[in-house]
Amino acid sequence: MSEAVTSAASAAPVLVARDIRKVFGALVALDGAEVSVAKGEIVGLIGPNGSGKSTLLHVISGRTPATGGTVTLGGRDVTRAKPSDRIRAGLSIKFQLARVYLDQTVADNLLLAIQSQAPLVSLMLSRSRAAAASTIDELLEGFHLTHARSQLARELSHGEQQWLEIAMAMALKPTVLLLDEPTAGMSREERLATGERIRAARERCGVLIVEHDLDFIRGLCDRISVLHQGKIIASGTPAQIEADPRVQEVYLTRV
Amino acid sequence: MRLSLRSRFDGRSGGRNLALLVGVLAVAPLVLAVLGLDYYTIVLTQALILGILALSGDLAWGSTGIFTLGQAVFFGIGAYAVGELAKHLGVTDVLAASVIGLGVGAFAGVLVGLFLFVGSRVGELYVGLVTLALAFAAERFATGWDVIGAYNGVPGIPGPTLGPLVLEYGPTTYYTIFALFVLVLYGAYQLNKSQFGLVMRAVRDDGERAEFLGYRRTTVQIVVFSITSALAGMAGGLYALSSGFVSPSFLGVTLSTQVLLWVVLGGRGTLVGPLLGLGLVYVLGGRIAEFQPQLWPVILGLILLGTILYLPGGLIGRRVVPLRKRVAVTTAAAPTGGGDRV
């Protein structure tokens, strides 16, 4: 684990969100929050309810425009870019509630992710799904979904839908993977397996995880940042974070 | 708020139904001739042309979720363009009319599509209201504009030709139109079946999600809107030639909402469903409307209401998977995770 931290720290960051402000009317949701992720690094973002975790994720993904601050992806300023352009710049996101296409098959959900950047004309002309078949097979196998290949996504269990969504996020071959509560509603076994998948993903990209469950990310993350009232109040290794008195003050409640 | 009546049917499953329908339509004039109902061949010819309009409505709303209440605007634009050219310049060739209709429809579709989708994220309801207003305005405008005949439209359009052939009403015209119809139907079917069809359904079912996969939703919507406007324009051009006149109502709200009715009644995104819906409303409805013109709109309304309440997938749409089966599948597929400690 310590080597990973060292190598990650030396690499150039693939995602930097700097001095992010977000104001909803009179409510200041984010007040100069910042976070950065390097290739090969898994960064956790924790904080009590209402601390601004989701808002920060929305600002990074482009769902919500920031009131102030900058977001860069691989050195490119995407603060004002549309979500689709951020995805094309290397970002990928798994939503908190799995948002897979319930009325399409599992394989077609993956296909949608795999081919999202192909020219529309080529999508119109190529009817064969064969070209993507081996990629789909790999993803299905990696996420224990091979049996469900031609099932509709709505027929999957809750945990499997979460996995499908993570698989779709991975299929985009991102440089930055955003995971919003990747283990929400999962059984213990499913959590363990999800942890394995995320660990495997770090070889290719940087990962930012927003989680409630401190136990889950403690063993997984190289660094953890703690968000409180729209500001990062602490950032460091999991051990440092757990020993930090400021963190204990605002974040004693373990889920 | 979603206005969609979601159908789980997609392009891949409808091939057999479509082949069956094409087979029936191929022999229909012969059967009608044997039964001594030759007049209905002409009715059926008009129905085939409106079928192209139905398919365009299904691609837009059924497959892509573009809730357009203005599909007739492009039909009318195609009809006026071809009608005027046929009357004044003698352009009566069905192929030329098709190309002209496609062209003016696509051109108008791109313009309206850019206006509808670029920069606005207001959703289905907005698209519905703007296209509704457009249909209303277009009909009013055509009614008042002398250059295109105002209230009278364009009467006395010469009949259709194909190269040097003058197409007689009856089987000759029917089979010419039938060939064009099958071509459009095949194209629409292949489009639904292609990977782009999958993207269309993704934009329909959750457009924001599609954007977070990297799709440019606006571009997909404008492309589909332009394609369907082109098809509507083609249908309008053919209709002008085969009916011999164009009236401002071709552009209007009534025909536009009929397109939606065909799609809802038959089943969204199924292609064959909207064609059946059209058949029921146009052919059967035409008979009822002759005898009970006041009652017909009421019957139409009741049919629409009944379909929405009791057959949300339309006549052709698949039924919802029974809850019991869903639960069984869910519990059987409980995954077993890796054994390593995290």
Coordinates of C-alpha atoms in Angstrom, one line a residue:
Chain A
M1 CA 0.0 0.0 0.0
S2 CA 2.7 2.5 0.9
E3 CA 4.4 2.0 -2.6
A4 CA 1.1 2.9 -4.2
V5 CA 0.9 6.1 -2.2
T6 CA 4.5 7.1 -3.2
S7 CA 4.0 6.3 -6.9
A8 CA 0.7 8.0 -7.0
A9 CA 1.9 11.1 -5.3
S10 CA 4.7 11.5 -7.8
A11 CA 2.4 11.2 -10.9
A12 CA 0.7 14.3 -12.3
P13 CA -2.9 14.6 -11.2
V14 CA -5.5 13.5 -13.7
L15 CA -8.3 15.4 -11.9
V16 CA -8.0 18.7 -10.1
A17 CA -10.9 20.5 -8.6
R18 CA -9.7 23.8 -7.1
D19 CA -11.4 26.4 -4.9
I20 CA -14.8 25.2 -5.8
R21 CA -17.7 27.3 -4.7
K22 CA -21.3 26.5 -5.1
V23 CA -24.1 28.7 -3.8
F24 CA -27.8 27.8 -4.0
G25 CA -29.6 31.0 -3.1
A26 CA -28.6 31.8 0.5
L27 CA -27.1 28.3 1.0
V28 CA -23.3 28.0 0.5
A29 CA -23.0 24.3 -0.3
L30 CA -19.3 24.4 -1.3
D31 CA -16.9 27.0 0.0
G32 CA -13.5 26.6 -1.6
A33 CA -13.5 22.8 -1.7
E34 CA -10.7 21.1 -3.5
V35 CA -9.7 17.6 -4.4
S36 CA -7.2 16.0 -6.7
V37 CA -6.6 12.5 -8.0
A38 CA -3.5 11.1 -9.7
K39 CA -3.3 8.1 -12.0
G40 CA -3.2 4.9 -10.0
E41 CA -4.5 6.6 -6.9
I42 CA -7.7 5.8 -5.0
V43 CA -9.0 8.9 -3.1
G44 CA -11.9 8.8 -0.7
L45 CA -14.2 11.7 -0.1
I46 CA -16.1 11.5 3.2
G47 CA -18.2 13.8 5.3
P48 CA -21.4 14.0 7.2
N49 CA -24.7 14.3 5.5
G50 CA -25.1 17.8 4.0
S51 CA -21.4 18.4 3.9
G52 CA -21.4 19.0 0.2
K53 CA -20.1 15.6 -1.1
S54 CA -22.7 15.1 -3.7
T55 CA -22.6 18.7 -4.8
L56 CA -18.8 18.5 -5.3
L57 CA -19.3 15.4 -7.4
H58 CA -22.0 17.1 -9.4
V59 CA -19.7 20.0 -10.1
I60 CA -16.9 17.7 -11.2
S61 CA -19.2 15.7 -13.5
G62 CA -20.9 18.8 -15.0
R63 CA -24.3 18.1 -13.7
T64 CA -24.3 21.3 -11.7
P65 CA -22.4 24.4 -12.8
A66 CA -20.0 25.7 -10.2
T67 CA -20.4 29.2 -8.9
G68 CA -16.6 29.6 -8.7
G69 CA -13.4 27.6 -9.0
T70 CA -11.9 25.4 -11.7
V71 CA -12.1 21.7 -12.7
T72 CA -9.3 20.3 -14.9
L73 CA -9.1 16.9 -16.4
G74 CA -5.7 15.8 -17.5
G75 CA -4.6 19.4 -17.5
R76 CA -7.6 20.6 -19.6
D77 CA -9.9 23.1 -18.1
V78 CA -13.4 21.6 -18.2
T79 CA -15.1 23.9 -15.8
R80 CA -17.7 25.0 -18.4
A81 CA -17.8 21.8 -20.5
K82 CA -20.9 19.8 -20.9
P83 CA -21.1 16.4 -19.3
S84 CA -20.6 14.6 -22.6
D85 CA -17.5 16.5 -23.3
R86 CA -16.1 15.8 -19.9
I87 CA -16.7 12.1 -20.5
R88 CA -14.9 12.4 -23.8
A89 CA -12.0 14.1 -21.9
G90 CA -11.6 10.9 -19.8
L91 CA -14.1 11.2 -16.9
S92 CA -16.5 8.5 -16.0
I93 CA -19.1 8.3 -13.3
K94 CA -21.1 5.7 -11.4
F95 CA -24.2 7.3 -10.0
Q96 CA -25.3 6.8 -6.4
L97 CA -28.5 5.1 -7.5
A98 CA -27.7 2.7 -10.3
R99 CA -28.9 4.3 -13.5
V100 CA -28.6 1.5 -16.0
Y101 CA -31.1 1.1 -18.9
L102 CA -33.6 -1.2 -17.2
D103 CA -35.4 -2.0 -20.5
Q104 CA -32.2 -3.0 -22.4
T105 CA -30.3 -6.2 -21.9
V106 CA -27.1 -6.3 -19.8
A107 CA -25.0 -6.7 -22.9
D108 CA -26.7 -3.7 -24.7
N109 CA -26.1 -1.6 -21.6
L110 CA -22.4 -2.4 -21.9
L111 CA -22.5 -1.9 -25.6
L112 CA -23.9 1.6 -25.1
A113 CA -21.0 2.4 -22.9
I114 CA -18.3 0.8 -25.1
Q115 CA -19.5 2.6 -28.3
S116 CA -20.4 6.0 -26.9
Q117 CA -17.7 7.8 -28.7
A118 CA -18.0 6.2 -32.1
P119 CA -19.3 8.5 -34.9
L120 CA -23.1 8.4 -35.3
V121 CA -22.9 7.4 -38.9
S122 CA -20.8 4.3 -38.1
L123 CA -23.4 3.4 -35.5
M124 CA -26.1 3.6 -38.1
L125 CA -24.3 1.5 -40.6
S126 CA -22.8 -1.2 -38.3
R127 CA -25.5 -3.5 -37.1
S128 CA -23.2 -6.3 -35.9
R129 CA -22.5 -6.2 -32.3
A130 CA -19.7 -8.6 -32.9
A131 CA -16.9 -6.1 -32.8
A132 CA -17.6 -5.3 -29.2
A133 CA -18.4 -8.8 -28.2
S134 CA -15.0 -9.7 -26.7
T135 CA -14.9 -6.5 -24.6
I136 CA -18.4 -7.2 -23.4
D137 CA -17.4 -10.8 -22.5
E138 CA -14.4 -9.5 -20.5
L139 CA -16.5 -7.0 -18.6
L140 CA -19.3 -9.5 -17.9
E141 CA -16.7 -12.0 -16.5
G142 CA -15.0 -9.4 -14.4
F143 CA -18.2 -8.4 -12.7
H144 CA -19.7 -11.9 -12.4
L145 CA -22.5 -11.1 -14.8
T146 CA -21.8 -13.6 -17.6
H147 CA -25.0 -15.5 -16.7
A148 CA -27.1 -12.4 -17.1
R149 CA -25.7 -11.4 -20.5
S150 CA -29.1 -11.4 -22.4
Q151 CA -31.3 -10.6 -19.4
L152 CA -33.0 -7.2 -19.2
A153 CA -31.2 -5.0 -16.6
R154 CA -34.4 -4.7 -14.6
E155 CA -34.2 -8.4 -13.9
L156 CA -30.9 -8.0 -12.1
S157 CA -30.6 -7.8 -8.3
H158 CA -29.8 -4.5 -6.8
G159 CA -26.2 -5.3 -6.2
E160 CA -25.9 -6.6 -9.8
Q161 CA -27.3 -3.4 -11.2
Q162 CA -24.7 -1.5 -9.2
W163 CA -22.0 -3.8 -10.7
L164 CA -23.4 -3.3 -14.2
E165 CA -23.2 0.4 -13.7
I166 CA -19.6 0.2 -12.5
A167 CA -18.8 -2.0 -15.5
M168 CA -20.3 0.6 -17.8
A169 CA -18.2 3.3 -16.1
M170 CA -15.1 1.1 -16.7
A171 CA -16.1 0.4 -20.3
L172 CA -15.5 4.0 -21.1
K173 CA -11.8 3.5 -20.4
P174 CA -11.7 6.5 -18.2
T175 CA -8.6 8.3 -16.8
V176 CA -10.7 9.4 -13.8
L177 CA -13.4 7.2 -12.3
L178 CA -16.0 8.8 -10.0
L179 CA -17.9 6.4 -7.8
D180 CA -20.8 7.8 -5.8
E181 CA -21.4 5.3 -3.0
P182 CA -20.5 2.3 -5.0
T183 CA -21.5 -0.2 -2.3
A184 CA -24.9 1.4 -1.3
G185 CA -27.4 -1.4 -0.6
M186 CA -24.9 -4.2 -1.2
S187 CA -24.4 -7.3 1.0
R188 CA -21.0 -7.9 2.7
E189 CA -19.9 -10.3 0.1
E190 CA -20.8 -7.9 -2.7
R191 CA -18.9 -5.1 -1.0
L192 CA -15.8 -7.2 -0.8
A193 CA -16.0 -8.1 -4.5
T194 CA -16.6 -4.5 -5.4
G195 CA -13.5 -3.5 -3.5
E196 CA -11.6 -6.0 -5.6
R197 CA -12.9 -4.5 -8.8
I198 CA -12.0 -1.0 -7.8
R199 CA -8.5 -2.1 -6.8
A200 CA -8.1 -3.6 -10.2
A201 CA -9.4 -0.4 -11.9
R202 CA -6.6 1.7 -10.4
E203 CA -4.1 0.2 -12.7
R204 CA -5.6 2.2 -15.5
C205 CA -7.0 5.3 -13.9
G206 CA -7.4 7.5 -10.8
V207 CA -10.5 6.8 -8.7
L208 CA -12.5 9.2 -6.5
I209 CA -14.9 7.5 -4.2
V210 CA -17.6 9.2 -2.2
E211 CA -18.7 7.0 0.6
H212 CA -20.7 6.9 3.8
D213 CA -19.1 3.7 4.9
L214 CA -15.7 4.5 6.5
D215 CA -15.0 0.8 7.0
F216 CA -15.2 0.2 3.3
I217 CA -12.9 2.9 2.2
R218 CA -10.4 2.6 5.0
G219 CA -8.7 -0.4 3.5
L220 CA -9.2 0.8 -0.1
C221 CA -8.0 4.4 -0.3
D222 CA -4.6 5.8 -0.5
R223 CA -5.8 9.2 0.7
I224 CA -9.0 10.4 2.2
S225 CA -10.4 13.9 2.2
V226 CA -12.9 15.0 4.7
L227 CA -15.5 17.5 3.7
H228 CA -17.4 19.6 6.3
Q229 CA -19.7 22.5 5.6
G230 CA -18.4 22.9 2.1
K231 CA -14.7 22.9 3.0
I232 CA -12.0 20.2 3.1
I233 CA -11.0 20.1 6.7
A234 CA -8.5 17.3 6.6
S235 CA -6.7 15.2 4.0
G236 CA -4.3 12.4 4.4
T237 CA -3.8 8.6 4.7
P238 CA -6.6 6.7 6.3
A239 CA -4.6 6.4 9.5
Q240 CA -3.9 10.1 9.7
I241 CA -7.5 10.9 9.1
E242 CA -8.8 8.6 11.8
A243 CA -6.3 10.1 14.2
D244 CA -7.2 13.6 13.3
P245 CA -9.1 15.3 16.2
R246 CA -10.9 17.7 13.9
V247 CA -12.3 14.8 11.9
Q248 CA -13.3 13.0 15.0
E249 CA -15.2 16.1 16.1
V250 CA -17.3 16.3 13.0
Y251 CA -17.4 12.8 11.9
L252 CA -17.7 10.5 14.9
T253 CA -20.8 8.8 13.7
R254 CA -19.8 5.7 11.8
V255 CA -22.4 4.1 9.6
Chain B
M1 CA -42.4 14.7 -15.4
R2 CA -42.3 12.2 -18.2
L3 CA -45.0 12.2 -20.8
S4 CA -43.8 8.9 -22.2
L5 CA -45.9 5.8 -22.3
R6 CA -43.0 3.5 -22.2
S7 CA -43.0 0.4 -24.4
R8 CA -40.4 -2.2 -23.8
F9 CA -40.6 -3.4 -27.3
D10 CA -37.6 -2.6 -29.5
G11 CA -36.6 -2.8 -33.1
R12 CA -35.1 -6.2 -32.9
S13 CA -38.3 -8.1 -32.2
G14 CA -40.6 -6.8 -34.8
G15 CA -39.2 -8.3 -38.0
R16 CA -41.7 -11.1 -38.4
N17 CA -44.7 -8.8 -37.8
L18 CA -43.4 -6.4 -40.4
A19 CA -42.8 -9.1 -43.0
L20 CA -46.3 -10.3 -42.4
L21 CA -47.7 -6.8 -42.8
V22 CA -45.8 -6.3 -46.0
G23 CA -47.0 -9.7 -47.3
V24 CA -50.7 -8.7 -46.6
L25 CA -50.2 -5.3 -48.3
A26 CA -48.6 -6.9 -51.3
V27 CA -51.7 -9.0 -52.1
A28 CA -54.3 -6.6 -50.8
P29 CA -55.2 -5.0 -54.2
L30 CA -55.7 -8.5 -55.7
V31 CA -58.0 -9.5 -52.9
L32 CA -59.9 -6.2 -53.1
A33 CA -60.3 -6.7 -56.9
V34 CA -61.7 -10.2 -56.4
L35 CA -64.1 -8.9 -53.8
G36 CA -65.2 -6.1 -56.2
L37 CA -63.9 -3.4 -53.7
D38 CA -61.5 -1.7 -56.1
Y39 CA -62.3 1.7 -54.6
Y40 CA -60.4 0.6 -51.5
T41 CA -57.2 0.3 -53.4
I42 CA -57.1 4.0 -53.7
V43 CA -57.9 4.4 -50.0
L44 CA -55.1 2.0 -49.2
T45 CA -52.7 3.9 -51.4
Q46 CA -53.4 7.0 -49.3
A47 CA -53.0 4.9 -46.2
L48 CA -49.6 3.7 -47.3
I49 CA -48.4 7.3 -47.8
L50 CA -49.7 8.2 -44.4
G51 CA -47.9 5.1 -43.2
I52 CA -44.6 6.8 -44.0
L53 CA -45.8 9.7 -41.8
A54 CA -46.7 7.2 -39.1
L55 CA -43.2 5.6 -39.3
S56 CA -41.7 9.1 -39.0
G57 CA -43.7 9.8 -35.9
D58 CA -42.8 6.4 -34.4
L59 CA -39.0 7.0 -35.0
A60 CA -39.3 10.4 -33.4
W61 CA -41.5 9.8 -30.4
G62 CA -41.6 6.0 -30.1
S63 CA -37.9 5.3 -30.5
T64 CA -36.3 8.5 -29.4
G65 CA -38.8 10.1 -27.1
I66 CA -39.1 13.4 -29.0
F67 CA -42.6 14.3 -28.1
T68 CA -43.4 16.1 -31.3
L69 CA -46.9 17.5 -31.9
G70 CA -45.9 19.0 -35.2
Q71 CA -45.1 16.1 -37.4
A72 CA -47.7 17.4 -39.9
V73 CA -45.8 20.7 -40.4
F74 CA -43.1 18.8 -42.3
F75 CA -45.8 16.7 -44.1
G76 CA -47.5 19.9 -45.2
I77 CA -44.2 21.6 -46.3
G78 CA -43.5 18.6 -48.5
A79 CA -47.0 18.6 -49.8
Y80 CA -47.0 22.4 -50.7
A81 CA -43.5 22.2 -52.3
V82 CA -44.4 19.2 -54.5
G83 CA -47.9 20.5 -55.2
E84 CA -46.7 23.9 -56.4
L85 CA -43.9 22.4 -58.5
A86 CA -46.2 19.8 -60.0
K87 CA -48.8 22.4 -60.9
H88 CA -46.5 25.1 -62.3
L89 CA -43.5 23.2 -63.5
G90 CA -45.0 19.8 -64.2
V91 CA -42.9 17.9 -61.7
T92 CA -45.1 14.9 -61.2
D93 CA -42.6 12.1 -61.1
V94 CA -43.1 10.2 -57.8
L95 CA -39.3 9.7 -57.4
A96 CA -38.7 13.4 -58.0
A97 CA -41.6 14.2 -55.5
S98 CA -40.0 11.9 -53.0
V99 CA -36.6 13.5 -53.3
I100 CA -38.1 17.0 -53.1
G101 CA -40.2 16.1 -50.1
L102 CA -37.2 14.5 -48.3
G103 CA -35.2 17.6 -49.1
V104 CA -37.5 20.3 -47.9
G105 CA -38.6 18.2 -44.9
A106 CA -35.0 17.7 -43.9
F107 CA -34.1 21.3 -44.4
A108 CA -37.1 22.5 -42.3
G109 CA -36.4 19.7 -39.8
V110 CA -32.8 20.8 -39.2
L111 CA -33.9 24.4 -38.6
V112 CA -36.6 23.5 -36.2
G113 CA -34.5 20.8 -34.6
L114 CA -31.7 23.3 -33.9
F115 CA -34.2 25.7 -32.4
L116 CA -35.8 22.9 -30.3
F117 CA -32.8 21.1 -28.9
V118 CA -29.7 23.4 -28.9
G119 CA -29.2 25.1 -25.5
S120 CA -32.5 24.0 -24.1
R121 CA -32.8 21.3 -21.5
V122 CA -36.4 21.7 -20.8
G123 CA -37.5 18.3 -21.8
E124 CA -40.4 16.6 -23.5
L125 CA -43.1 19.0 -22.5
Y126 CA -41.3 21.9 -24.0
V127 CA -40.8 20.1 -27.3
G128 CA -44.5 19.2 -27.3
L129 CA -45.6 22.7 -26.7
V130 CA -43.3 24.4 -29.2
T131 CA -44.2 21.9 -31.9
L132 CA -47.8 22.3 -31.1
A133 CA -47.6 26.0 -31.4
L134 CA -45.6 25.6 -34.7
A135 CA -48.4 23.4 -36.2
F136 CA -51.0 25.9 -35.2
A137 CA -49.0 28.8 -36.6
A138 CA -48.2 27.0 -39.8
E139 CA -51.8 26.2 -40.6
R140 CA -52.9 29.8 -39.8
F141 CA -50.1 31.1 -41.9
A142 CA -50.9 28.9 -44.9
T143 CA -54.6 29.8 -44.6
G144 CA -53.7 33.5 -44.9
W145 CA -51.0 33.5 -47.5
D146 CA -52.3 34.2 -51.0
V147 CA -49.2 33.0 -52.8
I148 CA -49.9 29.4 -51.8
G149 CA -53.6 29.6 -52.3
A150 CA -54.6 30.8 -48.8
Y151 CA -57.8 29.1 -47.6
N152 CA -58.1 27.1 -50.9
G153 CA -54.7 25.5 -50.8
V154 CA -53.4 24.1 -54.0
P155 CA -56.2 22.5 -56.1
G156 CA -55.9 20.7 -59.4
I157 CA -52.4 19.1 -59.0
P158 CA -51.7 16.8 -62.0
G159 CA -51.6 13.0 -61.2
P160 CA -48.4 11.1 -60.5
T161 CA -46.0 9.8 -63.1
L162 CA -43.1 7.5 -63.0
G163 CA -40.5 8.3 -65.7
P164 CA -42.5 8.4 -69.0
L165 CA -45.4 6.4 -67.4
V166 CA -48.6 8.1 -66.3
L167 CA -49.8 6.2 -63.2
E168 CA -53.4 5.3 -63.3
Y169 CA -55.4 5.3 -60.1
G170 CA -55.7 1.8 -58.8
P171 CA -53.1 -1.0 -58.7
T172 CA -50.4 0.8 -60.8
T173 CA -50.2 3.8 -58.4
Y174 CA -50.7 1.5 -55.4
Y175 CA -47.7 -0.7 -56.2
T176 CA -45.4 2.2 -57.0
I177 CA -46.2 3.8 -53.7
F178 CA -46.0 0.4 -52.1
A179 CA -42.4 0.0 -53.3
L180 CA -41.5 3.4 -51.8
F181 CA -43.3 2.5 -48.6
V182 CA -41.4 -0.8 -48.2
L183 CA -38.1 1.0 -48.8
V184 CA -38.9 3.5 -46.0
L185 CA -40.1 0.7 -43.7
Y186 CA -37.0 -1.3 -44.3
G187 CA -34.8 1.7 -43.7
A188 CA -36.7 2.5 -40.4
Y189 CA -36.4 -1.1 -39.3
Q190 CA -32.7 -1.2 -40.0
L191 CA -32.2 2.1 -38.2
N192 CA -34.0 0.8 -35.1
K193 CA -31.9 -2.4 -35.3
S194 CA -28.6 -0.6 -35.7
Q195 CA -26.5 0.5 -32.8
F196 CA -27.8 4.0 -33.5
G197 CA -31.2 2.6 -32.7
L198 CA -29.9 1.5 -29.3
V199 CA -28.6 5.0 -28.8
M200 CA -32.1 6.4 -29.7
R201 CA -33.7 4.3 -27.1
A202 CA -31.0 5.3 -24.6
V203 CA -31.8 9.0 -25.2
R204 CA -35.5 8.2 -24.9
D205 CA -35.3 6.3 -21.7
D206 CA -32.7 8.5 -19.9
G207 CA -31.2 11.2 -21.9
E208 CA -29.1 12.6 -19.1
R209 CA -27.6 9.2 -18.5
A210 CA -26.7 8.9 -22.2
E211 CA -24.8 12.2 -21.8
F212 CA -22.9 10.8 -18.9
L213 CA -21.9 7.9 -21.1
G214 CA -20.4 10.5 -23.6
Y215 CA -23.3 10.7 -26.1
R216 CA -24.2 14.2 -27.4
R217 CA -27.9 14.0 -26.8
T218 CA -28.6 17.2 -28.7
T219 CA -26.9 15.9 -31.8
V220 CA -28.7 12.6 -31.6
Q221 CA -32.0 14.4 -31.2
I222 CA -31.4 16.8 -34.1
V223 CA -30.3 13.9 -36.4
V224 CA -33.4 11.9 -35.6
F225 CA -35.7 14.9 -35.8
S226 CA -34.2 15.8 -39.3
I227 CA -34.6 12.2 -40.5
T228 CA -38.2 12.0 -39.4
S229 CA -39.0 15.5 -40.8
A230 CA -37.5 14.4 -44.1
L231 CA -39.7 11.3 -44.1
A232 CA -42.8 13.4 -43.2
G233 CA -41.9 15.7 -46.1
M234 CA -41.7 12.8 -48.5
A235 CA -45.0 11.5 -47.3
G236 CA -46.5 15.0 -47.9
G237 CA -45.1 15.2 -51.4
L238 CA -46.5 11.8 -52.4
Y239 CA -49.8 12.7 -50.8
A240 CA -50.1 15.9 -52.8
L241 CA -49.6 14.0 -56.1
S242 CA -51.9 11.1 -55.3
S243 CA -54.8 13.2 -53.8
G244 CA -54.5 16.0 -56.4
F245 CA -54.7 18.9 -53.9
V246 CA -53.1 20.4 -50.8
S247 CA -55.0 22.2 -48.1
P248 CA -53.7 24.2 -45.1
S249 CA -55.0 21.4 -42.8
F250 CA -52.1 19.3 -44.1
L251 CA -49.8 21.4 -41.9
G252 CA -52.0 21.5 -38.9
V253 CA -52.6 20.3 -35.4
T254 CA -55.3 17.8 -36.2
L255 CA -53.1 15.7 -38.5
S256 CA -50.2 16.1 -36.1
T257 CA -52.1 14.7 -33.1
Q258 CA -53.4 11.9 -35.3
V259 CA -49.9 10.8 -35.8
L260 CA -49.4 10.6 -32.1
L261 CA -52.7 8.7 -31.8
W262 CA -51.5 6.1 -34.3
V263 CA -48.3 5.6 -32.4
V264 CA -49.9 5.4 -29.0
L265 CA -52.6 3.0 -30.2
G266 CA -50.3 0.7 -32.0
G267 CA -47.4 0.7 -29.6
R268 CA -44.4 3.0 -29.4
G269 CA -41.2 2.1 -31.0
T270 CA -42.6 -0.9 -32.8
L271 CA -43.0 0.4 -36.3
V272 CA -45.7 -2.2 -37.1
G273 CA -47.9 -1.0 -34.2
P274 CA -48.3 2.6 -35.5
L275 CA -49.1 1.3 -39.0
L276 CA -51.8 -0.9 -37.5
G277 CA -53.0 2.1 -35.5
L278 CA -53.1 4.1 -38.6
G279 CA -55.0 1.4 -40.4
L280 CA -57.6 1.2 -37.6
V281 CA -58.1 5.0 -37.4
Y282 CA -57.9 5.8 -41.1
V283 CA -59.7 2.9 -42.8
L284 CA -62.2 1.9 -40.1
G285 CA -62.5 5.4 -38.8
G286 CA -63.1 6.7 -42.3
R287 CA -66.2 4.6 -42.5
I288 CA -67.5 5.7 -39.1
A289 CA -66.7 9.3 -39.9
E290 CA -68.8 9.1 -43.0
F291 CA -71.9 8.1 -41.1
Q292 CA -71.3 9.7 -37.7
P293 CA -69.1 12.7 -38.3
Q294 CA -69.9 14.3 -34.9
L295 CA -69.4 11.1 -32.9
W296 CA -66.1 10.2 -34.5
P297 CA -63.8 12.6 -32.5
V298 CA -65.5 11.3 -29.3
I299 CA -64.8 7.7 -30.2
L300 CA -61.2 8.6 -31.1
G301 CA -60.8 10.3 -27.7
L302 CA -62.2 7.2 -25.9
I303 CA -59.9 4.9 -27.9
L304 CA -56.9 7.1 -26.9
L305 CA -58.0 7.1 -23.2
G306 CA -58.6 3.4 -23.1
T307 CA -55.3 2.6 -24.7
I308 CA -53.4 4.8 -22.3
L309 CA -55.2 3.3 -19.3
Y310 CA -55.4 -0.3 -20.2
L311 CA -52.8 -0.9 -22.9
P312 CA -49.9 1.4 -22.1
G313 CA -47.7 -0.5 -24.5
G314 CA -50.3 -0.2 -27.3
L315 CA -51.8 -3.1 -29.3
I316 CA -48.4 -4.5 -30.2
G317 CA -46.3 -3.6 -27.1
R318 CA -45.1 -6.3 -24.8
R319 CA -46.8 -6.8 -21.5
V320 CA -45.0 -6.0 -18.3
V321 CA -43.1 -8.9 -16.8
P322 CA -45.2 -10.4 -14.0
L323 CA -43.9 -9.4 -10.5
R324 CA -43.6 -13.0 -9.5
K325 CA -41.2 -13.8 -12.3
R326 CA -39.1 -10.8 -11.5
V327 CA -38.7 -11.7 -7.9
A328 CA -37.7 -15.3 -8.8
V329 CA -35.0 -14.1 -11.2
T330 CA -33.7 -11.6 -8.6
T331 CA -33.2 -14.1 -5.8
A332 CA -31.9 -16.8 -8.1
A333 CA -29.1 -14.5 -9.3
A334 CA -27.7 -13.5 -5.9
P335 CA -24.0 -13.0 -6.6
T336 CA -21.2 -14.6 -4.6
G337 CA -18.4 -12.1 -4.0
G338 CA -14.7 -12.7 -3.8
G339 CA -13.3 -14.1 -0.5
D340 CA -10.5 -11.7 0.1
R341 CA -10.7 -9.3 3.0
V342 CA -10.7 -5.7 2.2

